[in-house]
Short mmCIF file of C-alpha atoms in Angstrom, two decimals:
data_model
loop_
_atom_site.label_atom_id
_atom_site.label_comp_id
_atom_site.label_asym_id
_atom_site.label_seq_id
_atom_site.Cartn_x
_atom_site.Cartn_y
_atom_site.Cartn_z
CA MET A 26 0.00 0.00 0.00
CA SER A 27 1.44 3.39 -0.96
CA ALA A 28 1.03 6.60 1.00
CA ALA A 29 -1.57 9.06 -0.20
CA PRO A 30 0.01 12.03 -1.99
CA ILE A 31 -0.04 15.31 -0.12
CA ALA A 32 -0.36 18.74 -1.61
CA GLY A 33 0.14 22.10 -0.02
CA ILE A 34 -0.53 25.51 -1.51
CA GLY A 35 1.66 28.19 -2.95
CA TRP A 36 1.19 31.03 -0.47
CA ARG A 37 0.83 34.40 -2.17
CA HIS A 38 0.10 37.89 -0.90
CA ALA A 39 -3.58 37.54 -1.87
CA HIS A 40 -3.91 34.55 0.51
CA GLU A 41 -2.33 36.10 3.61
CA ARG A 42 -5.49 37.09 5.48
CA ASP A 43 -7.39 33.88 4.63
CA LEU A 44 -4.50 31.71 5.74
CA LEU A 45 -3.61 33.55 8.93
CA GLU A 46 -7.16 34.15 10.10
CA GLY A 47 -8.97 31.06 8.78
CA ARG A 48 -6.19 28.54 9.31
CA PRO A 49 -7.48 26.04 6.75
CA ALA A 50 -6.31 22.45 7.13
CA LEU A 51 -3.21 22.22 4.91
CA PRO A 52 -0.27 19.84 5.06
CA PHE A 53 2.17 22.68 4.20
CA ILE A 54 2.57 26.02 2.44
CA GLU A 55 5.14 26.82 -0.23
CA VAL A 56 6.74 30.23 -0.66
CA HIS A 57 9.35 31.67 -2.99
CA SER A 58 12.53 31.86 -0.94
CA GLU A 59 13.73 35.09 -2.53
CA ASN A 60 10.66 36.99 -1.28
CA PHE A 61 11.93 36.56 2.28
CA PHE A 62 15.65 37.34 1.98
CA GLY A 63 15.36 40.57 3.98
CA ASP A 64 16.61 40.69 7.56
CA GLY A 65 13.20 41.65 8.88
CA GLY A 66 10.10 43.53 7.89
CA ALA A 67 6.48 42.64 7.28
CA PRO A 68 6.99 39.78 4.76
CA LEU A 69 9.28 37.83 7.09
CA ALA A 70 7.04 38.53 10.10
CA LEU A 71 4.04 37.14 8.20
CA LEU A 72 6.00 34.05 7.14
CA GLN A 73 7.08 33.42 10.72
CA GLN A 74 3.47 33.81 11.87
CA ALA A 75 2.31 31.30 9.23
CA ARG A 76 5.18 28.97 10.19
CA ARG A 77 3.71 28.62 13.69
CA ASP A 78 0.65 26.91 12.13
CA TYR A 79 2.07 25.22 9.01
CA PRO A 80 5.21 23.50 7.80
CA VAL A 81 6.86 25.64 5.11
CA SER A 82 8.41 24.54 1.85
CA LEU A 83 10.95 27.03 0.45
CA HIS A 84 11.06 27.05 -3.34
CA GLY A 85 13.64 29.24 -5.02
CA VAL A 86 13.89 30.60 -8.52
CA GLY A 87 17.32 32.21 -8.38
CA LEU A 88 20.06 29.77 -7.36
CA ALA A 89 20.83 29.08 -11.04
CA LEU A 90 22.09 25.58 -10.23
CA GLY A 91 23.21 24.98 -13.81
CA SER A 92 25.31 28.14 -14.20
CA ALA A 93 28.93 27.57 -15.18
CA VAL A 94 30.10 30.68 -13.31
CA GLY A 95 29.00 29.04 -10.10
CA LEU A 96 26.55 30.10 -7.46
CA ASP A 97 25.96 33.61 -6.21
CA ASP A 98 27.52 33.60 -2.73
CA TRP A 99 25.17 36.34 -1.48
CA HIS A 100 22.12 34.41 -2.67
CA LEU A 101 23.30 31.18 -1.05
CA GLU A 102 24.01 32.95 2.26
CA ARG A 103 20.58 34.62 2.27
CA LEU A 104 18.97 31.24 1.59
CA ALA A 105 21.00 29.64 4.39
CA ALA A 106 19.89 32.37 6.81
CA LEU A 107 16.25 31.86 5.81
CA VAL A 108 16.52 28.07 6.19
CA GLU A 109 18.01 28.55 9.66
CA ARG A 110 15.25 30.99 10.63
CA VAL A 111 12.27 29.05 9.20
CA GLN A 112 13.42 25.40 9.51
CA PRO A 113 11.44 24.42 6.39
CA LEU A 114 9.92 21.05 5.59
CA ARG A 115 11.86 21.09 2.31
CA VAL A 116 13.97 23.35 0.11
CA SER A 117 13.95 23.30 -3.70
CA ASP A 118 15.05 25.31 -6.72
CA HIS A 119 15.18 24.94 -10.50
CA CYS A 120 17.52 23.09 -12.81
CA SER A 121 18.41 26.17 -14.83
CA PHE A 122 21.14 28.64 -15.54
CA ALA A 123 20.77 32.37 -15.16
CA ARG A 124 24.29 33.58 -14.42
CA ALA A 125 26.89 34.14 -17.13
CA PRO A 126 30.16 36.02 -17.43
CA ARG A 127 30.23 39.27 -19.35
CA ARG A 128 33.77 40.41 -20.05
CA ALA A 129 36.88 40.27 -17.92
CA HIS A 130 36.69 42.44 -14.79
CA THR A 131 32.94 43.06 -15.06
CA PRO A 132 30.18 41.73 -12.81
CA THR A 133 28.47 38.47 -13.65
CA LEU A 134 25.24 38.93 -15.57
CA HIS A 135 22.10 37.52 -13.93
CA ALA A 136 19.40 36.93 -16.54
CA SER A 137 16.50 36.79 -14.01
CA ASP A 138 15.07 33.90 -15.99
CA LEU A 139 15.00 30.12 -15.71
CA LEU A 140 17.07 29.28 -18.77
CA PRO A 141 17.38 25.57 -19.65
CA VAL A 142 20.52 23.57 -19.04
CA ALA A 143 22.14 21.68 -21.92
CA PHE A 144 21.83 17.88 -21.92
CA THR A 145 25.56 17.19 -21.70
CA ARG A 146 27.77 15.34 -19.26
CA ALA A 147 29.65 18.57 -18.50
CA SER A 148 26.39 20.37 -17.65
CA LEU A 149 25.29 17.50 -15.43
CA GLU A 150 28.61 17.44 -13.58
CA LEU A 151 28.49 21.21 -13.11
CA MET A 152 24.93 21.13 -11.81
CA CYS A 153 25.73 18.25 -9.46
CA ALA A 154 28.68 20.20 -8.04
CA ASN A 155 26.49 23.27 -7.50
CA VAL A 156 23.72 21.18 -5.87
CA GLN A 157 26.32 19.53 -3.62
CA ARG A 158 27.64 22.95 -2.55
CA VAL A 159 24.12 24.13 -1.69
CA GLN A 160 23.35 20.96 0.26
CA GLU A 161 26.60 21.23 2.22
CA ARG A 162 25.91 24.88 3.07
CA LEU A 163 22.29 24.23 4.09
CA ARG A 164 23.17 20.92 5.80
CA ARG A 165 20.16 19.25 4.15
CA PRO A 166 19.14 17.77 0.80
CA ILE A 167 17.38 19.98 -1.71
CA GLY A 168 14.88 19.21 -4.45
CA VAL A 169 15.66 20.18 -8.02
CA GLU A 170 12.74 20.97 -10.31
CA ASN A 171 12.31 20.68 -14.08
CA LEU A 172 14.75 17.87 -14.70
CA ARG A 173 14.15 16.11 -18.00
CA SER A 174 15.88 13.00 -19.19
CA ILE A 175 17.00 12.02 -22.63
CA ASP A 176 14.76 8.95 -22.16
CA GLU A 177 11.69 11.24 -22.32
CA VAL A 178 12.93 12.63 -25.63
CA VAL A 179 13.59 9.15 -27.02
CA ASP A 180 10.15 7.92 -25.90
CA ALA A 181 8.48 10.86 -27.66
CA ILE A 182 10.37 10.17 -30.90
CA VAL A 183 9.50 6.45 -30.76
CA GLY A 184 5.84 7.39 -30.27
CA LEU A 185 5.92 9.73 -33.27
CA ARG A 186 7.55 7.04 -35.41
CA LYS A 187 4.81 4.55 -34.46
CA GLN A 188 2.14 7.06 -35.47
CA LYS A 189 3.89 7.91 -38.74
CA PRO A 190 6.28 5.14 -39.91
CA SER A 191 7.43 7.22 -42.90
CA LEU A 192 8.88 9.88 -40.59
CA ALA A 193 12.52 10.36 -41.59
CA GLN A 194 13.66 13.24 -39.34
CA VAL A 195 12.56 15.13 -36.26
CA ILE A 196 13.84 18.37 -34.82
CA VAL A 197 14.33 18.34 -31.07
CA LYS A 198 14.39 21.69 -29.30
CA LEU A 199 16.87 21.39 -26.46
CA ASN A 200 16.34 24.84 -24.96
CA GLU A 201 13.97 27.80 -24.88
CA GLY A 202 16.31 30.14 -26.76
CA VAL A 203 15.84 32.00 -30.00
CA SER A 204 14.21 29.92 -32.70
CA GLY A 205 16.78 27.59 -34.19
CA GLU A 206 19.27 27.89 -31.35
CA GLY A 207 19.76 24.68 -29.44
CA ASN A 208 17.84 22.59 -31.97
CA THR A 209 19.14 19.28 -33.20
CA VAL A 210 18.00 17.14 -36.12
CA VAL A 211 17.51 13.45 -35.41
CA ASP A 212 17.79 11.28 -38.52
CA LEU A 213 15.44 8.30 -38.28
CA SER A 214 16.37 6.62 -41.59
#
């Protein structure tokens, strides 16, 4: 017998009053970590109030775990401080890159977007090293969202081929970049 799945809610500003006053029965609430990186103030006070009644799941959108220039030390330290303060049920972020070098002696560019990571061994090793660093700093495992495997791509191509046996080629889009960038042609002949 397997355990029943549980689902919390993503807590947003519009839900504050209903959650804090009504205290609906919820297994947990999820918040965006970056919204609570300040050292105090109303947002953090509300989160701490909610934390008294609910387990909290911290979900980030800015670690950029797949970025070759490494992690933003400030971001990681703010996340670590929040984890220490809130003691969340879980911590997660996205499998993406958002940080890239500009030119020598200039600050790293942060794209403020969840850009996809290439499906290469080097990208995987880099992301694993970044995840390991985060886990060591937070002293806990983290979840990584939006992972896709090459097996999913292969299964989709096999399904297309079954539907249309004459199919000779497919184009696989490997990222969300400009049209044509990151595409590869798979020859099925």
